[in-house]
Short mmCIF file of C-alpha atoms and ligand atoms in Angstrom, two decimals:
data_model
loop_
_atom_site.label_atom_id
_atom_site.label_comp_id
_atom_site.label_asym_id
_atom_site.label_seq_id
_atom_site.Cartn_x
_atom_site.Cartn_y
_atom_site.Cartn_z
CA MET X 1 145.26 62.73 197.40
CA SER X 2 145.47 65.89 199.43
CA ARG X 3 146.08 69.53 198.66
CA PHE X 4 148.74 69.42 201.39
CA TRP X 5 151.00 67.10 199.39
CA SER X 6 154.16 68.33 197.72
CA PRO X 7 153.60 68.12 193.93
CA VAL X 8 156.11 65.28 193.46
CA VAL X 9 154.07 62.97 195.71
CA HIS X 10 151.07 63.02 193.37
CA ASN X 11 153.03 61.32 190.62
CA LEU X 12 154.82 58.66 192.68
CA THR X 13 154.13 54.99 191.98
CA PRO X 14 155.57 53.35 195.12
CA TYR X 15 157.17 49.91 195.17
CA VAL X 16 154.93 47.12 196.46
CA PRO X 17 156.93 44.63 198.56
CA GLY X 18 156.00 40.95 198.73
CA GLU X 19 153.37 40.16 201.31
CA GLN X 20 154.45 39.70 204.96
CA PRO X 21 151.34 37.93 206.25
CA LYS X 22 150.42 38.05 209.92
CA LEU X 23 149.23 34.44 209.75
CA THR X 24 151.50 31.76 211.16
CA ASN X 25 151.90 28.25 209.74
CA LEU X 26 152.25 29.59 206.22
CA ILE X 27 154.93 28.29 203.90
CA LYS X 28 156.37 31.59 202.85
CA LEU X 29 158.21 31.33 199.53
CA ASN X 30 157.46 34.84 198.24
CA THR X 31 160.18 37.29 199.32
CA ASN X 32 163.46 35.38 198.92
CA GLU X 33 164.28 35.30 202.62
CA ASN X 34 166.68 32.65 203.87
CA PRO X 35 164.92 29.64 205.43
CA TYR X 36 167.71 29.33 208.00
CA GLY X 37 168.24 31.73 210.88
CA PRO X 38 171.28 33.99 211.20
CA SER X 39 174.53 32.68 212.66
CA PRO X 40 174.48 32.17 216.45
CA LYS X 41 177.48 34.54 216.54
CA VAL X 42 175.24 37.30 215.14
CA GLN X 43 172.67 36.74 217.84
CA ALA X 44 175.35 36.71 220.57
CA ALA X 45 176.92 39.94 219.28
CA MET X 46 173.53 41.65 219.30
CA GLN X 47 172.72 40.43 222.81
CA THR X 48 175.94 42.01 224.06
CA GLU X 49 174.93 45.26 222.45
CA ILE X 50 171.68 45.43 224.41
CA ALA X 51 173.09 47.59 227.19
CA ASP X 52 173.10 51.03 228.72
CA THR X 53 174.99 52.29 225.65
CA LEU X 54 171.73 52.18 223.67
CA ARG X 55 171.11 55.68 225.03
CA LEU X 56 174.02 56.86 222.89
CA TYR X 57 173.82 57.37 219.13
CA PRO X 58 175.59 54.71 217.08
CA ASP X 59 178.78 55.35 215.12
CA PRO X 60 177.53 57.42 212.13
CA ASN X 61 180.21 55.83 209.93
CA ALA X 62 179.68 52.26 211.17
CA ASP X 63 183.46 51.86 211.05
CA LYS X 64 183.41 48.45 212.70
CA LEU X 65 181.11 47.06 210.00
CA LYS X 66 182.99 48.75 207.17
CA ALA X 67 186.22 47.22 208.49
CA ALA X 68 184.63 43.74 208.65
CA ILE X 69 183.32 44.05 205.06
CA ALA X 70 186.63 45.49 203.79
CA THR X 71 188.62 42.65 205.36
CA TYR X 72 186.21 40.01 204.07
CA HIS X 73 186.28 41.30 200.50
CA GLY X 74 189.94 42.36 200.41
CA VAL X 75 189.30 46.06 199.83
CA SER X 76 190.00 49.19 201.88
CA PRO X 77 187.34 50.73 204.18
CA ALA X 78 187.35 53.81 201.92
CA GLU X 79 185.90 51.58 199.20
CA VAL X 80 182.94 50.50 201.38
CA PHE X 81 179.56 52.17 201.93
CA VAL X 82 176.90 50.75 204.28
CA GLY X 83 173.20 51.45 204.51
CA ASN X 84 169.83 50.44 205.92
CA GLY X 85 169.27 47.50 203.59
CA SER X 86 170.61 47.47 200.06
CA ASP X 87 167.41 49.27 199.07
CA GLU X 88 168.71 52.35 200.87
CA VAL X 89 172.17 51.90 199.35
CA LEU X 90 170.56 51.64 195.91
CA ALA X 91 168.38 54.70 196.57
CA HIS X 92 171.47 56.76 197.40
CA ALA X 93 173.24 55.38 194.33
CA PHE X 94 170.34 56.45 192.11
CA GLN X 95 170.49 59.97 193.51
CA ALA X 96 174.26 60.30 193.79
CA LEU X 97 175.49 58.50 190.69
CA LEU X 98 172.76 57.60 188.20
CA LYS X 99 171.08 60.91 187.38
CA HIS X 100 172.53 62.38 184.18
CA ASP X 101 171.33 64.08 181.00
CA ALA X 102 171.37 60.83 179.02
CA PRO X 103 168.99 58.10 180.24
CA LEU X 104 169.85 55.43 182.77
CA LEU X 105 169.63 51.93 181.26
CA PHE X 106 168.29 48.82 182.99
CA PRO X 107 166.60 45.59 181.83
CA ASP X 108 162.88 45.60 180.96
CA ILE X 109 162.40 42.72 183.39
CA THR X 110 164.26 43.44 186.59
CA TYR X 111 164.01 44.57 190.21
CA SER X 112 160.87 46.69 190.22
CA PHE X 113 162.30 49.23 192.65
CA TYR X 114 164.51 50.72 189.89
CA PRO X 115 161.74 52.63 188.06
CA VAL X 116 160.36 53.70 191.46
CA TYR X 117 163.65 55.40 192.40
CA CYS X 118 163.71 57.02 188.94
CA GLY X 119 160.26 58.44 189.66
CA LEU X 120 161.29 59.68 193.10
CA TYR X 121 164.48 61.37 191.94
CA GLY X 122 163.32 62.49 188.47
CA ILE X 123 165.78 60.27 186.61
CA ASP X 124 165.26 59.72 182.90
CA TYR X 125 165.55 56.00 182.07
CA ARG X 126 165.23 53.57 179.19
CA THR X 127 164.68 49.85 179.55
CA VAL X 128 166.65 47.32 177.51
CA ALA X 129 164.73 44.16 176.59
CA LEU X 130 166.02 40.86 177.90
CA SER X 131 166.58 38.27 175.17
CA ASP X 132 163.90 35.68 174.31
CA THR X 133 165.54 33.39 176.87
CA LEU X 134 165.19 36.21 179.43
CA GLU X 135 168.95 36.86 179.56
CA ILE X 136 170.81 40.17 179.68
CA SER X 137 172.67 40.69 176.41
CA THR X 138 175.46 43.22 176.94
CA ASP X 139 175.50 44.01 173.18
CA ASP X 140 172.13 45.68 173.62
CA TYR X 141 173.65 48.19 176.05
CA ARG X 142 175.85 49.66 173.30
CA GLN X 143 173.87 52.87 173.15
CA ASP X 144 174.02 56.42 174.40
CA CYS X 145 173.31 56.42 178.14
CA GLY X 146 174.07 58.22 181.40
CA ALA X 147 174.66 55.08 183.48
CA ILE X 148 173.68 51.39 183.74
CA ILE X 149 172.24 49.28 186.55
CA PHE X 150 171.17 45.62 186.68
CA PRO X 151 170.98 42.86 189.27
CA ASN X 152 173.29 39.88 188.89
CA PRO X 153 171.79 37.30 189.09
CA ASN X 154 168.87 39.22 187.65
CA ALA X 155 165.62 39.35 189.59
CA PRO X 156 163.07 37.88 189.18
CA THR X 157 164.61 35.59 186.54
CA GLY X 158 167.55 34.28 188.58
CA ARG X 159 169.71 34.24 185.44
CA LEU X 160 173.41 35.00 185.87
CA LEU X 161 175.62 37.19 183.70
CA ALA X 162 179.25 35.96 183.55
CA ARG X 163 181.91 38.23 185.06
CA ASP X 164 183.65 38.45 181.64
CA ALA X 165 180.49 39.98 180.16
CA ILE X 166 180.39 42.55 182.98
CA GLU X 167 184.01 43.41 182.27
CA THR X 168 183.17 43.92 178.58
CA LEU X 169 180.35 46.26 179.60
CA LEU X 170 182.73 48.23 181.87
CA ASN X 171 185.27 48.56 179.06
CA GLU X 172 182.59 49.71 176.64
CA HIS X 173 181.31 52.37 179.07
CA PRO X 174 184.40 53.93 180.66
CA ASN X 175 182.57 57.23 181.18
CA GLN X 176 179.42 55.82 182.76
CA VAL X 177 178.83 54.34 186.19
CA VAL X 178 177.80 50.68 186.06
CA VAL X 179 176.01 49.44 189.19
CA VAL X 180 175.84 45.67 189.67
CA ASP X 181 173.22 44.77 192.27
CA GLU X 182 174.46 41.46 193.68
CA ALA X 183 171.65 40.74 196.15
CA TYR X 184 171.75 37.03 195.24
CA ILE X 185 175.36 36.50 194.12
CA ASP X 186 176.32 34.19 197.01
CA PHE X 187 173.99 31.46 195.72
CA GLY X 188 176.09 30.56 192.72
CA GLY X 189 177.76 33.45 190.92
CA ASP X 190 181.15 35.16 190.77
CA SER X 191 181.04 38.60 192.34
CA ALA X 192 182.26 41.59 190.33
CA ILE X 193 184.02 42.95 193.46
CA PRO X 194 187.51 41.86 192.21
CA LEU X 195 186.98 44.21 189.23
CA VAL X 196 186.56 47.28 191.46
CA SER X 197 190.33 47.91 191.73
CA ARG X 198 190.60 48.20 187.92
CA TYR X 199 187.31 49.94 187.06
CA PRO X 200 186.65 53.28 188.78
CA ASN X 201 183.18 53.30 187.18
CA LEU X 202 182.00 50.07 188.90
CA LEU X 203 179.81 50.02 192.00
CA VAL X 204 178.86 46.60 193.41
CA VAL X 205 175.91 46.50 195.82
CA GLN X 206 175.25 43.55 198.15
CA THR X 207 172.87 42.77 201.00
CA LEU X 208 172.92 40.77 204.22
CA SER X 209 169.20 40.04 203.76
CA LYS X 210 169.53 36.89 201.66
CA SER X 211 172.70 34.82 202.02
CA ARG X 212 173.36 36.06 205.57
CA SER X 213 169.78 35.51 206.76
CA LEU X 214 169.40 39.07 208.06
CA ALA X 215 166.45 40.54 206.14
CA GLY X 216 165.00 41.70 209.45
CA LEU X 217 168.14 43.65 210.41
CA ARG X 218 168.21 45.83 207.26
CA VAL X 219 171.85 46.01 206.25
CA GLY X 220 173.29 46.44 202.78
CA PHE X 221 176.58 47.72 201.41
CA ALA X 222 178.35 48.92 198.30
CA ILE X 223 181.94 48.49 197.18
CA GLY X 224 183.51 50.83 194.64
CA HIS X 225 186.22 53.41 193.99
CA PRO X 226 186.56 55.89 196.90
CA ALA X 227 185.23 58.69 194.65
CA LEU X 228 181.97 56.77 194.10
CA ILE X 229 181.75 56.01 197.83
CA GLU X 230 182.25 59.69 198.63
CA ALA X 231 179.24 60.57 196.47
CA LEU X 232 177.13 58.05 198.42
CA GLU X 233 178.40 59.42 201.75
CA ARG X 234 177.49 62.96 200.70
CA VAL X 235 173.92 61.94 199.94
CA LYS X 236 173.67 59.77 203.06
CA ASN X 237 174.93 62.57 205.29
CA SER X 238 172.39 64.90 203.74
CA PHE X 239 169.61 62.46 204.60
CA ASN X 240 170.25 60.44 207.78
CA SER X 241 173.48 60.41 209.79
CA TYR X 242 172.63 57.13 211.56
CA PRO X 243 171.01 54.70 209.11
CA LEU X 244 172.41 51.70 211.00
CA ASP X 245 171.66 51.30 214.69
CA ARG X 246 173.98 49.77 217.28
CA LEU X 247 172.39 46.31 217.07
CA ALA X 248 172.59 46.25 213.29
CA ILE X 249 176.25 47.28 213.24
CA ALA X 250 177.17 44.61 215.82
CA GLY X 251 175.11 41.82 214.24
CA ALA X 252 176.14 42.56 210.68
CA ALA X 253 179.86 42.73 211.57
CA ALA X 254 179.60 39.38 213.40
CA SER X 255 178.04 37.71 210.35
CA PHE X 256 181.31 38.20 208.47
CA GLU X 257 183.15 36.35 211.24
CA ASP X 258 181.24 33.09 210.83
CA GLU X 259 182.36 31.86 207.43
CA ALA X 260 181.59 28.22 208.20
CA TYR X 261 177.94 28.96 208.98
CA PHE X 262 177.63 31.21 205.93
CA ARG X 263 179.02 28.55 203.58
CA GLN X 264 176.95 25.78 205.13
CA THR X 265 173.62 27.63 204.85
CA CYS X 266 174.33 28.90 201.30
CA GLN X 267 175.18 25.35 200.24
CA ALA X 268 172.00 24.00 201.86
CA VAL X 269 169.93 26.51 199.87
CA ILE X 270 171.78 25.65 196.64
CA ASN X 271 171.22 21.91 197.21
CA SER X 272 167.50 22.45 197.88
CA ARG X 273 167.26 24.61 194.77
CA GLU X 274 168.75 21.87 192.60
CA THR X 275 166.35 19.29 194.05
CA LEU X 276 163.39 21.64 193.53
CA VAL X 277 164.40 22.39 189.92
CA GLY X 278 164.45 18.63 189.23
CA GLU X 279 161.04 18.10 190.80
CA LEU X 280 159.40 21.07 189.08
CA THR X 281 160.83 19.95 185.74
CA HIS X 282 159.43 16.47 186.41
CA LEU X 283 155.99 18.09 186.93
CA GLY X 284 156.24 19.68 183.48
CA PHE X 285 157.40 23.17 184.52
CA GLU X 286 159.89 25.09 182.45
CA VAL X 287 162.42 26.38 185.00
CA LEU X 288 164.96 29.06 184.11
CA PRO X 289 168.55 28.29 185.17
CA SER X 290 168.90 29.99 188.56
CA ALA X 291 171.98 31.22 190.41
CA ALA X 292 169.80 32.74 193.15
CA ASN X 293 167.80 31.58 196.18
CA PHE X 294 164.64 31.40 194.07
CA VAL X 295 163.52 29.83 190.83
CA PHE X 296 161.42 31.33 188.06
CA ALA X 297 159.15 28.75 186.48
CA ARG X 298 156.11 28.40 184.25
CA HIS X 299 153.84 25.54 183.37
CA PRO X 300 152.85 25.32 179.69
CA LEU X 301 149.30 24.21 180.53
CA ARG X 302 148.44 26.14 183.69
CA ASP X 303 147.81 29.81 184.30
CA ALA X 304 150.37 31.17 186.77
CA ALA X 305 147.98 33.52 188.61
CA THR X 306 145.49 30.67 189.11
CA LEU X 307 148.24 28.38 190.38
CA ALA X 308 149.49 31.06 192.80
CA ALA X 309 145.96 31.58 194.14
CA ALA X 310 145.41 27.83 194.55
CA LEU X 311 148.71 27.48 196.41
CA ARG X 312 147.70 30.31 198.69
CA GLU X 313 144.52 28.46 199.60
CA ARG X 314 146.85 25.68 200.72
CA ALA X 315 148.85 28.14 202.85
CA ILE X 316 151.80 28.33 200.46
CA ILE X 317 152.71 31.78 199.13
CA VAL X 318 154.82 32.33 196.04
CA ARG X 319 155.26 35.53 194.01
CA HIS X 320 153.41 36.27 190.78
CA PHE X 321 154.05 39.43 188.74
CA ARG X 322 151.27 40.84 186.54
CA GLN X 323 153.73 42.16 184.03
CA PRO X 324 154.13 41.71 180.27
CA ARG X 325 156.38 38.80 179.20
CA ILE X 326 156.44 37.19 182.65
CA GLU X 327 152.79 36.93 183.66
CA GLN X 328 152.86 33.15 183.20
CA PHE X 329 155.82 32.69 185.56
CA LEU X 330 155.92 32.06 189.30
CA ARG X 331 158.89 33.16 191.39
CA ILE X 332 159.43 30.62 194.11
CA SER X 333 161.89 31.28 196.96
CA ILE X 334 163.92 28.30 198.14
CA GLY X 335 162.69 27.12 201.53
CA THR X 336 163.85 24.22 203.66
CA ASP X 337 163.64 20.79 202.04
CA ALA X 338 160.42 20.19 203.99
CA GLU X 339 158.89 23.44 202.68
CA CYS X 340 159.95 22.72 199.09
CA GLY X 341 158.57 19.18 199.50
CA ALA X 342 155.19 20.55 200.64
CA LEU X 343 155.14 22.89 197.62
CA VAL X 344 155.87 20.05 195.20
CA LYS X 345 153.17 17.88 196.81
CA ALA X 346 150.61 20.71 196.52
CA LEU X 347 151.55 21.33 192.87
CA GLU X 348 151.30 17.60 192.13
CA GLU X 349 147.75 17.60 193.48
CA LEU X 350 146.79 20.78 191.64
CA LEU X 351 148.17 19.54 188.34
CA SER X 352 146.45 16.19 188.58
CA ALA X 353 143.07 17.77 189.39
C1 PLP Z 401 167.63 42.62 193.17
C2 PLP Z 401 167.42 43.11 194.54
N1 PLP Z 401 168.15 44.13 194.99
C3 PLP Z 401 168.00 44.62 196.23
C4 PLP Z 401 167.05 44.10 197.09
C5 PLP Z 401 166.87 44.75 198.44
O1 PLP Z 401 167.30 43.99 199.46
P1 PLP Z 401 167.48 44.62 200.93
O2 PLP Z 401 166.93 46.00 200.93
O3 PLP Z 401 166.76 43.69 201.82
O4 PLP Z 401 168.96 44.61 201.16
C6 PLP Z 401 166.26 43.03 196.68
C7 PLP Z 401 165.24 42.49 197.60
O5 PLP Z 401 164.48 41.63 197.32
C8 PLP Z 401 166.44 42.53 195.37
O6 PLP Z 401 165.68 41.54 194.91
#
């Protein structure tokens, strides 16, 4: 607290990211990073970019990256927005598209940055309870609202909403923007991007942090009708002209040129997830069906916070949320098979103690 603060700062409740420990030799299954490195083509493209040209500002529009994303997803560059991580893209979407007189709707259990952005931008919101099985029920969104946002698959549950259900939601809310945050869609879901050409109220947000192994580069993007993109550009150009640096633009564009590597690493994560689900179930955990690179699981006989602390003592970090309805769950990111194996072994020992 300080008398020098602008009034709005006093009331902010900032987002708390998962721990990035300085210790090495930890098995880090807490922030949904990809256990595999980025494509060698990404690293090569970035190496080339380390040159005298770094003294020059990057392209403020990141046209090269927008073109790569547009080609990959079969849309026009005017339908693409890029930002410094999808968090920044989401932040601009909250400010540019989600602030209306009627409240913004999002699930009661979801990405915890959403209420933080509402606090920052003074957006009125109302949460919509997930069902008892922790699923989004689109029927519950049939209410007066200014806009809607949810992740698909949802975080931290990992549960997927079918594209048909998203289409129903879009038809039921033709006058509201619907933002689908697809941070984890490449691990087993159908993207809503093909719906963009028919629904001018749909904005799909994706990230290169998860399925493209580039959390450290900070690149995210949105695809939507050019009018929605223009709103994002207006906010972005009122905030920071150069959110993506030269290395990020080069590396991110190259990641869309290595489809084989992308498919191979996504499939490896999916395979490890299925193995881990089987093993956790065998240990007595209830595991929610996951279409993401993490699983959300609880043990009927063990306290989740205690389990998380015990795993940490064994140098394995998973994420635990002290939040109503989910305080007995652990969110476990999918690591390599060796990392998942070490987790299962540690849990086996803890459960038999
Ligand atoms: C649902 C969801 N959306 C967006 C993000 C932000 O990802 P990034 O800013 O790394 O693109 C995350 C990160 O964990 C997430 O879980």
